[in-house]
């Protein structure tokens, strides 16, 4: 999830191009291979939609109608077997009141995920272990893992961490777009506060290790990632990040760190978030004003309260604003370029896919989870075989979950 334009879920919604489908290679064999391998997206913000009144993950939606990018019918279309649903909260005040509120809302979000999974038990099930994931997928259903993006809801009282583990959280990122009490963010305008992890951050990593959670370094600053790798007893994941060699962005990893991450057994999951793929200037202040005017014109204050008609008008209005302000939008070629770069650099044991769908992710040709078979086709075209593709699509993430749980003190 990204905070910029969060209210409108507006990031890079310019031009809903259809998937690349006519290019040579792959074809039916690629589609069949895509169905055979266990596919996992390591970072989606679908819980934001799940919490929305009237929105049902069992129904088919379209980005054109409400920005949504994942539901059960489209998981079927896209051959997506499993996903990590993020318990994500905006960074709020680092005060007792702020933490208390975040804790409550974090619990609510985790419970909402569990409720949605229970409601659709014929199609979904909560995965707590690697064995769960295999069992659920073998039963023809989709496995939903739970992760936490930004440890803000845990708060300073780390004794609350087991509560989130008990609810099902199996992967945890410490920080989001601003520095917090645990770690420096890659994108805080104020610069580093801790020059890596704070003591509380190191303690959180140790406790997450004890609980058998995978530690997630996405959104952490370079120094914080170095500390995470040095502190965590099990390999670190970057659940949704990019590579700096192709775009110099603080959320993207430089080659030296990419190699250090891989050497430590870790994995980078390449994300389909346009500003990490193509250079994107910051929105001018007039953009926020124009969004306010758009909402006012539609008579709503957020997407959550909009009628279907208002939602469609909002999506169309945001697309028009993207065009008016000349916002660039990446395409699937940019995403695949980063994926292949990372693969060439560190090999198929250390790279995967974490789209950030429903949290700002989505590029032309990779609009929602139904477009996933195209990634497999591109990997085949690039020379990767089924065993490589199985690692890239899910094997690597499961290996990290397995390692974390084997090293944990509770299961
Ligand atoms: Zn994120």
Short mmCIF file of N, CA and C in Angstrom, two decimals, residues 302-371:
data_model
loop_
_atom_site.label_atom_id
_atom_site.label_comp_id
_atom_site.label_asym_id
_atom_site.label_seq_id
_atom_site.Cartn_x
_atom_site.Cartn_y
_atom_site.Cartn_z
N UNK A 302 -15.03 9.74 -0.05
CA UNK A 302 -14.09 8.64 -0.28
C UNK A 302 -14.73 7.59 -1.19
N UNK A 303 -13.88 6.69 -1.68
CA UNK A 303 -14.36 5.62 -2.56
C UNK A 303 -15.31 4.69 -1.81
N UNK A 304 -15.01 4.51 -0.52
CA UNK A 304 -15.76 3.55 0.28
C UNK A 304 -17.26 3.83 0.32
N UNK A 305 -17.63 5.08 0.28
CA UNK A 305 -19.05 5.43 0.44
C UNK A 305 -19.76 5.62 -0.90
N UNK A 306 -19.03 5.44 -2.00
CA UNK A 306 -19.60 5.75 -3.32
C UNK A 306 -20.54 4.65 -3.80
N UNK A 307 -21.56 5.05 -4.56
CA UNK A 307 -22.43 4.09 -5.23
C UNK A 307 -21.66 3.53 -6.43
N UNK A 308 -22.12 2.43 -7.04
CA UNK A 308 -21.42 1.91 -8.23
C UNK A 308 -21.23 2.97 -9.31
N UNK A 309 -22.25 3.77 -9.54
CA UNK A 309 -22.14 4.81 -10.57
C UNK A 309 -21.10 5.84 -10.20
N UNK A 310 -21.10 6.24 -8.93
CA UNK A 310 -20.10 7.23 -8.47
C UNK A 310 -18.69 6.65 -8.57
N UNK A 311 -18.57 5.34 -8.28
CA UNK A 311 -17.24 4.72 -8.36
C UNK A 311 -16.71 4.77 -9.78
N UNK A 312 -17.57 4.39 -10.73
CA UNK A 312 -17.13 4.42 -12.14
C UNK A 312 -16.74 5.83 -12.55
N UNK A 313 -17.55 6.82 -12.10
CA UNK A 313 -17.25 8.21 -12.45
C UNK A 313 -15.93 8.64 -11.81
N UNK A 314 -15.67 8.14 -10.60
CA UNK A 314 -14.44 8.48 -9.90
C UNK A 314 -13.23 7.89 -10.64
N UNK A 315 -13.35 6.63 -11.03
CA UNK A 315 -12.24 5.99 -11.77
C UNK A 315 -11.97 6.76 -13.05
N UNK A 316 -13.04 7.08 -13.78
CA UNK A 316 -12.86 7.82 -15.04
C UNK A 316 -12.26 9.20 -14.77
N UNK A 317 -12.71 9.84 -13.69
CA UNK A 317 -12.20 11.17 -13.35
C UNK A 317 -10.72 11.14 -13.01
N UNK A 318 -10.31 10.10 -12.28
CA UNK A 318 -8.89 9.96 -11.91
C UNK A 318 -8.05 9.70 -13.15
N UNK A 319 -8.56 8.90 -14.06
CA UNK A 319 -7.83 8.65 -15.31
C UNK A 319 -7.63 9.95 -16.07
N UNK A 320 -8.68 10.77 -16.09
CA UNK A 320 -8.58 12.05 -16.80
C UNK A 320 -7.53 12.94 -16.13
N UNK A 321 -7.48 12.90 -14.77
CA UNK A 321 -6.48 13.71 -14.06
C UNK A 321 -5.06 13.22 -14.36
N UNK A 322 -4.89 11.90 -14.40
CA UNK A 322 -3.58 11.34 -14.74
C UNK A 322 -3.11 11.89 -16.09
N UNK A 323 -4.05 11.94 -17.03
CA UNK A 323 -3.69 12.44 -18.36
C UNK A 323 -3.40 13.93 -18.32
N UNK A 324 -4.26 14.66 -17.61
CA UNK A 324 -4.10 16.12 -17.55
C UNK A 324 -2.76 16.49 -16.93
N UNK A 325 -2.35 15.75 -15.89
CA UNK A 325 -1.10 16.08 -15.23
C UNK A 325 0.10 15.31 -15.80
N UNK A 326 -0.14 14.61 -16.88
CA UNK A 326 0.95 13.92 -17.58
C UNK A 326 1.64 12.86 -16.76
N UNK A 327 0.89 12.14 -15.95
CA UNK A 327 1.50 11.12 -15.10
C UNK A 327 1.93 9.91 -15.95
N UNK A 328 3.21 9.56 -15.91
CA UNK A 328 3.63 8.40 -16.70
C UNK A 328 3.09 7.11 -16.10
N UNK A 329 2.93 6.10 -16.93
CA UNK A 329 2.50 4.81 -16.41
C UNK A 329 3.32 3.69 -17.01
N UNK A 330 3.86 2.85 -16.15
CA UNK A 330 4.67 1.73 -16.61
C UNK A 330 3.79 0.69 -17.30
N UNK A 331 4.43 -0.18 -18.07
CA UNK A 331 3.74 -1.29 -18.71
C UNK A 331 4.37 -2.60 -18.28
N UNK A 332 3.78 -3.68 -18.74
CA UNK A 332 4.27 -5.01 -18.34
C UNK A 332 5.73 -5.22 -18.77
N UNK A 333 6.15 -4.58 -19.87
CA UNK A 333 7.55 -4.71 -20.30
C UNK A 333 8.50 -4.19 -19.21
N UNK A 334 8.11 -3.08 -18.56
CA UNK A 334 8.95 -2.51 -17.49
C UNK A 334 9.02 -3.47 -16.30
N UNK A 335 7.87 -4.06 -15.98
CA UNK A 335 7.83 -5.02 -14.87
C UNK A 335 8.71 -6.23 -15.20
N UNK A 336 8.53 -6.77 -16.41
CA UNK A 336 9.29 -7.96 -16.79
C UNK A 336 10.80 -7.64 -16.84
N UNK A 337 11.14 -6.43 -17.27
CA UNK A 337 12.56 -6.05 -17.33
C UNK A 337 13.18 -6.13 -15.93
N UNK A 338 12.47 -5.65 -14.91
CA UNK A 338 13.00 -5.71 -13.54
C UNK A 338 13.09 -7.16 -13.05
N UNK A 339 12.05 -7.91 -13.37
CA UNK A 339 12.02 -9.32 -12.96
C UNK A 339 13.22 -10.06 -13.57
N UNK A 340 13.44 -9.86 -14.87
CA UNK A 340 14.53 -10.58 -15.55
C UNK A 340 15.89 -10.07 -15.10
N UNK A 341 15.98 -8.78 -14.82
CA UNK A 341 17.25 -8.24 -14.33
C UNK A 341 17.63 -8.92 -13.01
N UNK A 342 16.66 -8.95 -12.09
CA UNK A 342 16.94 -9.57 -10.78
C UNK A 342 17.27 -11.05 -10.96
N UNK A 343 16.57 -11.72 -11.85
CA UNK A 343 16.83 -13.15 -12.09
C UNK A 343 18.24 -13.37 -12.63
N UNK A 344 18.64 -12.51 -13.57
CA UNK A 344 19.99 -12.67 -14.13
C UNK A 344 21.05 -12.38 -13.07
N UNK A 345 20.74 -11.46 -12.19
CA UNK A 345 21.72 -11.03 -11.19
C UNK A 345 21.89 -12.05 -10.07
N UNK A 346 20.77 -12.59 -9.56
CA UNK A 346 20.87 -13.47 -8.38
C UNK A 346 20.25 -14.85 -8.56
N UNK A 347 19.64 -15.09 -9.72
CA UNK A 347 19.15 -16.44 -10.00
C UNK A 347 17.75 -16.72 -9.48
N UNK A 348 17.14 -17.81 -9.97
CA UNK A 348 15.72 -18.08 -9.71
C UNK A 348 15.40 -18.53 -8.28
N UNK A 349 16.43 -18.74 -7.44
CA UNK A 349 16.14 -19.08 -6.05
C UNK A 349 15.85 -17.84 -5.19
N UNK A 350 16.04 -16.66 -5.77
CA UNK A 350 15.99 -15.46 -4.92
C UNK A 350 15.10 -14.35 -5.47
N UNK A 351 14.21 -14.70 -6.39
CA UNK A 351 13.34 -13.69 -7.03
C UNK A 351 11.92 -14.24 -7.12
N UNK A 352 10.96 -13.34 -6.94
CA UNK A 352 9.55 -13.73 -7.07
C UNK A 352 8.69 -12.54 -7.43
N UNK A 353 7.40 -12.64 -7.12
CA UNK A 353 6.43 -11.64 -7.57
C UNK A 353 5.55 -11.19 -6.40
N UNK A 354 5.50 -9.88 -6.20
CA UNK A 354 4.63 -9.28 -5.17
C UNK A 354 4.03 -8.01 -5.73
N UNK A 355 2.81 -8.11 -6.25
CA UNK A 355 2.27 -7.08 -7.16
C UNK A 355 1.96 -5.74 -6.50
N UNK A 356 1.57 -5.74 -5.22
CA UNK A 356 0.97 -4.56 -4.60
C UNK A 356 -0.38 -4.22 -5.22
N UNK A 357 -1.04 -5.21 -5.80
CA UNK A 357 -2.41 -4.97 -6.28
C UNK A 357 -3.29 -4.53 -5.12
N UNK A 358 -4.22 -3.68 -5.43
CA UNK A 358 -5.15 -3.08 -4.47
C UNK A 358 -4.45 -2.13 -3.50
N UNK A 359 -3.16 -1.88 -3.74
CA UNK A 359 -2.43 -0.93 -2.91
C UNK A 359 -1.64 0.04 -3.78
N UNK A 360 -2.03 0.17 -5.03
CA UNK A 360 -1.32 1.07 -5.94
C UNK A 360 -0.66 0.34 -7.10
N UNK A 361 -0.52 -0.99 -6.99
CA UNK A 361 0.08 -1.77 -8.06
C UNK A 361 -0.81 -1.83 -9.29
N UNK A 362 -0.23 -2.34 -10.38
CA UNK A 362 -0.97 -2.43 -11.64
C UNK A 362 -0.33 -1.56 -12.69
N UNK A 363 0.05 -2.18 -13.81
CA UNK A 363 0.67 -1.44 -14.93
C UNK A 363 -0.05 -1.89 -16.20
N UNK A 364 0.17 -1.16 -17.28
CA UNK A 364 -0.50 -1.52 -18.53
C UNK A 364 -0.12 -2.94 -18.93
N UNK A 365 -1.09 -3.79 -19.12
CA UNK A 365 -0.83 -5.18 -19.47
C UNK A 365 -0.80 -6.10 -18.26
N UNK A 366 -0.75 -5.51 -17.07
CA UNK A 366 -0.79 -6.28 -15.82
C UNK A 366 -1.71 -5.49 -14.89
N UNK A 367 -3.00 -5.55 -15.22
CA UNK A 367 -3.99 -4.68 -14.58
C UNK A 367 -4.56 -5.29 -13.31
N UNK A 368 -4.64 -6.60 -13.29
CA UNK A 368 -5.17 -7.29 -12.11
C UNK A 368 -4.68 -8.74 -12.14
N UNK A 369 -5.11 -9.54 -11.18
CA UNK A 369 -4.53 -10.89 -11.06
C UNK A 369 -4.88 -11.77 -12.25
N UNK A 370 -5.91 -11.40 -13.02
CA UNK A 370 -6.26 -12.25 -14.17
C UNK A 370 -5.19 -12.19 -15.26
N UNK A 371 -4.29 -11.23 -15.19
CA UNK A 371 -3.23 -11.12 -16.20
C UNK A 371 -1.98 -11.94 -15.87
#
